[in-house]
mmCIF file of C-alpha atoms in Angstrom:
data_model
loop_
_atom_site.group_PDB
_atom_site.id
_atom_site.type_symbol
_atom_site.label_atom_id
_atom_site.label_comp_id
_atom_site.label_asym_id
_atom_site.label_seq_id
_atom_site.Cartn_x
_atom_site.Cartn_y
_atom_site.Cartn_z
ATOM 1 C CA UNK A 1 0.000 0.000 0.000
ATOM 2 C CA UNK A 2 1.262 3.451 -0.886
ATOM 3 C CA UNK A 3 1.568 5.966 1.905
ATOM 4 C CA UNK A 4 1.909 9.705 1.649
ATOM 5 C CA UNK A 5 4.500 11.634 3.613
ATOM 6 C CA UNK A 6 2.182 11.755 6.654
ATOM 7 C CA UNK A 7 2.093 7.948 6.741
ATOM 8 C CA UNK A 8 -1.531 7.880 5.575
ATOM 9 C CA UNK A 9 -2.734 5.668 2.784
ATOM 10 C CA UNK A 10 -3.188 7.417 -0.569
ATOM 11 C CA UNK A 11 -6.822 7.439 -1.668
ATOM 12 C CA UNK A 12 -5.886 5.972 -5.062
ATOM 13 C CA UNK A 13 -4.193 2.919 -3.557
ATOM 14 C CA UNK A 14 -6.921 1.878 -1.102
ATOM 15 C CA UNK A 15 -8.038 -1.741 -1.471
ATOM 16 C CA UNK A 16 -11.102 -3.554 -0.252
ATOM 17 C CA UNK A 17 -10.556 -6.059 2.552
ATOM 18 C CA UNK A 18 -12.403 -9.302 2.018
ATOM 19 C CA UNK A 19 -12.959 -12.351 4.187
ATOM 20 C CA UNK A 20 -11.463 -15.729 3.440
ATOM 21 C CA UNK A 21 -10.432 -18.700 5.536
ATOM 22 C CA UNK A 22 -7.434 -16.710 6.774
ATOM 23 C CA UNK A 23 -9.457 -13.788 8.101
ATOM 24 C CA UNK A 24 -9.155 -11.357 5.191
ATOM 25 C CA UNK A 25 -7.194 -10.618 2.047
ATOM 26 C CA UNK A 26 -6.884 -7.495 -0.018
ATOM 27 C CA UNK A 27 -8.805 -7.608 -3.282
ATOM 28 C CA UNK A 28 -10.264 -5.274 -5.860
ATOM 29 C CA UNK A 29 -12.671 -7.928 -7.204
ATOM 30 C CA UNK A 30 -16.332 -6.955 -6.649
ATOM 31 C CA UNK A 31 -17.177 -10.625 -6.029
ATOM 32 C CA UNK A 32 -14.887 -10.535 -2.982
ATOM 33 C CA UNK A 33 -16.341 -7.419 -1.335
ATOM 34 C CA UNK A 34 -17.623 -8.132 2.145
ATOM 35 C CA UNK A 35 -21.414 -8.227 2.127
ATOM 36 C CA UNK A 36 -23.270 -5.759 4.321
ATOM 37 C CA UNK A 37 -25.017 -8.345 6.486
ATOM 38 C CA UNK A 38 -25.731 -6.038 9.410
ATOM 39 C CA UNK A 39 -27.106 -2.712 8.144
ATOM 40 C CA UNK A 40 -29.115 -0.940 10.829
ATOM 41 C CA UNK A 41 -27.500 -3.120 13.512
ATOM 42 C CA UNK A 42 -26.254 -0.820 16.254
ATOM 43 C CA UNK A 43 -24.638 -3.216 18.668
ATOM 44 C CA UNK A 44 -22.815 -3.227 21.963
ATOM 45 C CA UNK A 45 -20.214 -5.679 23.262
ATOM 46 C CA UNK A 46 -18.484 -5.360 26.613
ATOM 47 C CA UNK A 47 -14.694 -5.239 26.668
ATOM 48 C CA UNK A 48 -14.837 -7.762 29.538
ATOM 49 C CA UNK A 49 -15.507 -10.555 27.035
ATOM 50 C CA UNK A 50 -12.459 -12.299 25.582
ATOM 51 C CA UNK A 51 -13.684 -12.050 21.983
ATOM 52 C CA UNK A 52 -14.866 -8.429 22.153
ATOM 53 C CA UNK A 53 -12.236 -7.134 19.696
ATOM 54 C CA UNK A 54 -13.105 -9.800 17.158
ATOM 55 C CA UNK A 55 -16.870 -9.218 17.533
ATOM 56 C CA UNK A 56 -16.319 -5.454 17.215
ATOM 57 C CA UNK A 57 -14.213 -5.752 14.057
ATOM 58 C CA UNK A 58 -16.392 -8.296 12.291
ATOM 59 C CA UNK A 59 -19.625 -6.461 13.060
ATOM 60 C CA UNK A 60 -18.228 -3.285 11.529
ATOM 61 C CA UNK A 61 -16.584 -5.110 8.609
ATOM 62 C CA UNK A 62 -19.939 -6.605 7.648
ATOM 63 C CA UNK A 63 -21.830 -3.306 7.728
ATOM 64 C CA UNK A 64 -22.902 -2.849 11.347
ATOM 65 C CA UNK A 65 -22.039 -0.413 14.128
ATOM 66 C CA UNK A 66 -20.504 -1.676 17.357
ATOM 67 C CA UNK A 67 -19.806 0.152 20.594
ATOM 68 C CA UNK A 68 -17.638 -1.138 23.422
ATOM 69 C CA UNK A 69 -18.690 1.358 26.069
ATOM 70 C CA UNK A 70 -21.576 3.669 26.802
ATOM 71 C CA UNK A 71 -19.263 6.545 25.880
ATOM 72 C CA UNK A 72 -18.890 5.254 22.303
ATOM 73 C CA UNK A 73 -22.611 4.716 21.687
ATOM 74 C CA UNK A 74 -22.890 8.373 20.681
ATOM 75 C CA UNK A 75 -26.656 8.735 20.971
ATOM 76 C CA UNK A 76 -27.405 5.740 18.763
ATOM 77 C CA UNK A 77 -30.264 3.454 19.652
ATOM 78 C CA UNK A 78 -28.613 0.110 20.382
ATOM 79 C CA UNK A 79 -30.492 -2.678 18.612
ATOM 80 C CA UNK A 80 -28.366 -5.669 19.628
ATOM 81 C CA UNK A 81 -26.268 -6.501 22.689
ATOM 82 C CA UNK A 82 -23.694 -9.252 22.172
ATOM 83 C CA UNK A 83 -23.111 -11.795 24.939
ATOM 84 C CA UNK A 84 -20.806 -14.852 24.900
ATOM 85 C CA UNK A 85 -23.590 -17.196 26.056
ATOM 86 C CA UNK A 86 -27.215 -16.909 27.107
ATOM 87 C CA UNK A 87 -26.239 -17.801 30.682
ATOM 88 C CA UNK A 88 -26.618 -14.590 32.706
ATOM 89 C CA UNK A 89 -23.890 -15.819 35.067
ATOM 90 C CA UNK A 90 -21.373 -15.455 32.208
ATOM 91 C CA UNK A 91 -22.090 -11.739 31.796
ATOM 92 C CA UNK A 92 -20.077 -8.962 33.404
ATOM 93 C CA UNK A 93 -21.796 -6.165 35.323
ATOM 94 C CA UNK A 94 -21.356 -3.663 32.482
ATOM 95 C CA UNK A 95 -23.273 -5.965 30.117
ATOM 96 C CA UNK A 96 -26.038 -6.471 32.687
ATOM 97 C CA UNK A 97 -26.298 -2.702 33.232
ATOM 98 C CA UNK A 98 -26.435 -2.052 29.480
ATOM 99 C CA UNK A 99 -29.182 -4.633 29.026
ATOM 100 C CA UNK A 100 -31.155 -3.051 31.883
ATOM 101 C CA UNK A 101 -30.815 0.415 30.378
ATOM 102 C CA UNK A 102 -31.772 -0.763 26.859
ATOM 103 C CA UNK A 103 -34.689 -3.156 27.367
ATOM 104 C CA UNK A 104 -35.757 -3.126 23.704
ATOM 105 C CA UNK A 105 -32.364 -4.248 22.360
ATOM 106 C CA UNK A 106 -32.042 -7.884 21.296
ATOM 107 C CA UNK A 107 -29.597 -9.823 23.446
ATOM 108 C CA UNK A 108 -27.750 -12.173 21.068
ATOM 109 C CA UNK A 109 -24.832 -14.548 21.394
ATOM 110 C CA UNK A 110 -21.625 -14.133 19.444
ATOM 111 C CA UNK A 111 -22.756 -17.198 17.484
ATOM 112 C CA UNK A 112 -25.427 -15.133 15.716
ATOM 113 C CA UNK A 113 -22.661 -12.997 14.229
ATOM 114 C CA UNK A 114 -20.384 -15.941 13.348
ATOM 115 C CA UNK A 115 -23.155 -18.057 11.807
ATOM 116 C CA UNK A 116 -24.558 -15.137 9.797
ATOM 117 C CA UNK A 117 -21.095 -14.438 8.395
ATOM 118 C CA UNK A 118 -20.442 -18.109 7.687
ATOM 119 C CA UNK A 119 -23.729 -18.472 5.792
ATOM 120 C CA UNK A 120 -23.343 -15.024 4.158
ATOM 121 C CA UNK A 121 -26.795 -13.887 5.230
ATOM 122 C CA UNK A 122 -28.231 -12.215 8.294
ATOM 123 C CA UNK A 123 -29.947 -14.936 10.268
ATOM 124 C CA UNK A 124 -33.006 -14.422 12.463
ATOM 125 C CA UNK A 125 -31.946 -13.910 16.063
ATOM 126 C CA UNK A 126 -34.474 -16.431 17.382
ATOM 127 C CA UNK A 127 -31.989 -19.279 17.949
ATOM 128 C CA UNK A 128 -29.331 -16.956 19.312
ATOM 129 C CA UNK A 129 -31.239 -14.737 21.754
ATOM 130 C CA UNK A 130 -33.161 -14.678 25.009
#
């Protein structure tokens, strides 16, 4: 990738990142562009969860918004709250507080994200939520 003197990528040399079995490769092929599986998904994942960085990155890469703290929500209405499992005992206090303060958000497991990406379509949350 070409960088200008500030160390920033030149606009002309930007490439599209696409998913493959290795987590992503650069490509300019339209067939390889990541599908927007999660438009209108404004999600939250607590940094207390081991996979929070991966959930955050993949949600955004596939067209969603993801916050990791109440400070980064920025006035958005959170539609989905990611949890590692549906067992409340596995949730940290921040996640529990967020769920309490956003009762209309769907509480979904990380598996909803992973399975939707794997199947290349946004799945119903029914099998992945409370």
